[in-house]
Short mmCIF file of C-alpha atoms in Angstrom, two decimals:
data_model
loop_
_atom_site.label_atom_id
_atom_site.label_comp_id
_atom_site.label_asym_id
_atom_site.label_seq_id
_atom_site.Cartn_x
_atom_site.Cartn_y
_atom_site.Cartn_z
CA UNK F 2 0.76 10.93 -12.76
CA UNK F 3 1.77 9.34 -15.81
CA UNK F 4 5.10 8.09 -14.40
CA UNK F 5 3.24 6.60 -11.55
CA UNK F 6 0.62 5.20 -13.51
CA UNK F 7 3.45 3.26 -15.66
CA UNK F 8 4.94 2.20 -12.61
CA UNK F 9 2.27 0.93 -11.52
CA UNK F 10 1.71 -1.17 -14.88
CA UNK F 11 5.01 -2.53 -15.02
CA UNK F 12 4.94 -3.17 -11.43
CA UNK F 13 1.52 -5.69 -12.23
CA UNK F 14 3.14 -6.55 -15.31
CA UNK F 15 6.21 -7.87 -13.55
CA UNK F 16 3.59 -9.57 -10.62
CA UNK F 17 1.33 -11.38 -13.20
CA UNK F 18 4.24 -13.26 -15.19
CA UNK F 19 6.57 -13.83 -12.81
CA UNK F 20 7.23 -17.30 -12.57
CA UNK F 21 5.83 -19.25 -9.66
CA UNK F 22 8.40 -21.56 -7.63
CA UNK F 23 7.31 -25.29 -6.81
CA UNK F 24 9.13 -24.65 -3.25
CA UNK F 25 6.75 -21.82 -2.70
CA UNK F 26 5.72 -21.87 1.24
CA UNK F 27 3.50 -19.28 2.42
CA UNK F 28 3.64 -20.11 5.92
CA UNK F 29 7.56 -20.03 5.64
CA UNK F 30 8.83 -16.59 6.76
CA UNK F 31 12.71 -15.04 6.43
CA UNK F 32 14.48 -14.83 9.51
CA UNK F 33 14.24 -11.02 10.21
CA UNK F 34 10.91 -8.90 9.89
CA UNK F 35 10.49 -6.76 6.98
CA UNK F 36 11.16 -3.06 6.87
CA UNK F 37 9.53 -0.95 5.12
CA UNK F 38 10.28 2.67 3.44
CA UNK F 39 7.96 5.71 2.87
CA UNK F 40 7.98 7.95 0.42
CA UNK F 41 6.06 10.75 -1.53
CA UNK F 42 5.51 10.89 -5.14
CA UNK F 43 4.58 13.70 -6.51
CA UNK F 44 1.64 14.03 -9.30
CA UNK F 45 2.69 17.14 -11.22
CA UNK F 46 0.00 17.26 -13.69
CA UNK F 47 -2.84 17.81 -10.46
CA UNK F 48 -0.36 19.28 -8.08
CA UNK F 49 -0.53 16.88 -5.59
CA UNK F 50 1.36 14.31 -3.46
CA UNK F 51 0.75 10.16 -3.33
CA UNK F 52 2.28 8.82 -0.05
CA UNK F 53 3.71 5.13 -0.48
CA UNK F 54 4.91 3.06 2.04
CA UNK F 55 6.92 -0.19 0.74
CA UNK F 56 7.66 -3.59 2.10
CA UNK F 57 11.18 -4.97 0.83
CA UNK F 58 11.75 -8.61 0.95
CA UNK F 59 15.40 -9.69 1.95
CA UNK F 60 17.74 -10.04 -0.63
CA UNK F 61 18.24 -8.22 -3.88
CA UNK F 62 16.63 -10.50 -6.41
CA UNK F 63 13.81 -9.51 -8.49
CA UNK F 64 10.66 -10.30 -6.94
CA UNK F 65 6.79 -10.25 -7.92
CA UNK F 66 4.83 -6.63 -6.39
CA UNK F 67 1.87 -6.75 -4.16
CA UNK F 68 -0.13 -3.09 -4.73
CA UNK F 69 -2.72 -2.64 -1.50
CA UNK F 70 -4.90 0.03 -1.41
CA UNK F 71 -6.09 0.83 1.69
CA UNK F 72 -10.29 1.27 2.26
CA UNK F 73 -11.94 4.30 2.90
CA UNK F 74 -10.64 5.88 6.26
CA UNK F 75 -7.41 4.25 5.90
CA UNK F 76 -3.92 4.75 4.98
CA UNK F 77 -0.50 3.62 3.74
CA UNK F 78 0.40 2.84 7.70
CA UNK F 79 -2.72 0.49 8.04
CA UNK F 80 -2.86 -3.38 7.75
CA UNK F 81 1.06 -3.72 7.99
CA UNK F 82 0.84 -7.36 9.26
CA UNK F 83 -0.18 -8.09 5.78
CA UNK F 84 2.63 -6.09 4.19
CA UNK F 85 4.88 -7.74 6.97
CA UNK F 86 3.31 -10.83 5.46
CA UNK F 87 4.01 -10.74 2.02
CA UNK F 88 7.09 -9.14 2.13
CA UNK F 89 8.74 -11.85 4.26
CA UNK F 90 7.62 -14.73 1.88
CA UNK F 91 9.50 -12.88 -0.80
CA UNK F 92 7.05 -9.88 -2.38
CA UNK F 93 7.71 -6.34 -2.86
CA UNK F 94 4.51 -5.11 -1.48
CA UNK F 95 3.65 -1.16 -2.64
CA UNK F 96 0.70 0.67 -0.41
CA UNK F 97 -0.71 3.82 -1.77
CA UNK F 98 -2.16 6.25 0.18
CA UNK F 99 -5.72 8.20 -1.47
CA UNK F 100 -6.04 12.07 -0.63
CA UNK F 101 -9.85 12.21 0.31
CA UNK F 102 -10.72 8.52 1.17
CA UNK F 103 -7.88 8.43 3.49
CA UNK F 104 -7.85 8.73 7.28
CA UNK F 105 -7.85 12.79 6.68
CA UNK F 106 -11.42 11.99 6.27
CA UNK F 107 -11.94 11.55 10.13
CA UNK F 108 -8.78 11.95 11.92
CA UNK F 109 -9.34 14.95 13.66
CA UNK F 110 -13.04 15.38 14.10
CA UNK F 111 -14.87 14.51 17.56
CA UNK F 112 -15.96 11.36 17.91
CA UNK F 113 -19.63 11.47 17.15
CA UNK F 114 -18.99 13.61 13.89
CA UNK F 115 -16.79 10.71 12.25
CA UNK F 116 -19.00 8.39 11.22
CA UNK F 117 -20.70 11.21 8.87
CA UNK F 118 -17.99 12.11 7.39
CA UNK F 119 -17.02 8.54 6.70
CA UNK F 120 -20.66 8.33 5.08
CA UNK F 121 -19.88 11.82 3.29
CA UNK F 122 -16.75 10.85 2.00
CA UNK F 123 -18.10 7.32 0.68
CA UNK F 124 -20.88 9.11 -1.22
CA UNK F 125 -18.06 11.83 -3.12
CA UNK F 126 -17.29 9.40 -5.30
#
């Protein structure tokens, strides 16, 4: 966890001084859609796994990080428009996926048992 909690740091680190342009644009887009990449990171020290999904502008230059985290019931897969978003004006854009506030919380009960255990899950905290 430490590893990915010092990622994380430098990665806001890096986002809060970059440098803003003056020919900044954020309706311009790049010419091809963002892809993205998932991966797992695991968290040794509580013996668990934090899924990521990342947006990768074009080009190799460095580039200021977006992190999203996703709401309760969500995951790393939802809201890609915005990841699409950001990512094609020139962000890396990081989404991290929470074990028990994701969309495990619901996914594969009936219908009219998933709003409970939305309202369960929101009170664990």
């Amino acid at each position: 966890m430490r590893v990915v909690l010092a990622s994380a740091v430098l990665m806001m680190t890096a986002a809060l001084t970059a440098e803003a342009r003056a020919d900044y644009d954020p309706l311009r887009v790049g010419m091809s859609k963002p892809k993205f990449h998932d991966l797992t990171v695991k968290d040794e020290a509580r013996s668990r796994e934090i899924p990521l999904r990342i947006y990768l502008p074009e080009g190799t230059s460095p580039a200021a990080v977006v992190l999203f985290s996703h709401g309760l019931g969500g995951s790393r897969a939802g809201s890609a428009y915005l990841g699409e978003h950001w990512a094609a004006r020139g962000y890396v854009v990081v989404y991290m996926q929470h074990a028990g506030s994701d969309d495990s919380v619901w996914k594969n009960l009936p219908p009219l048992k998933r709003m409970a255990a939305m309202q369960k899950a929101r009170r664990a905290g």
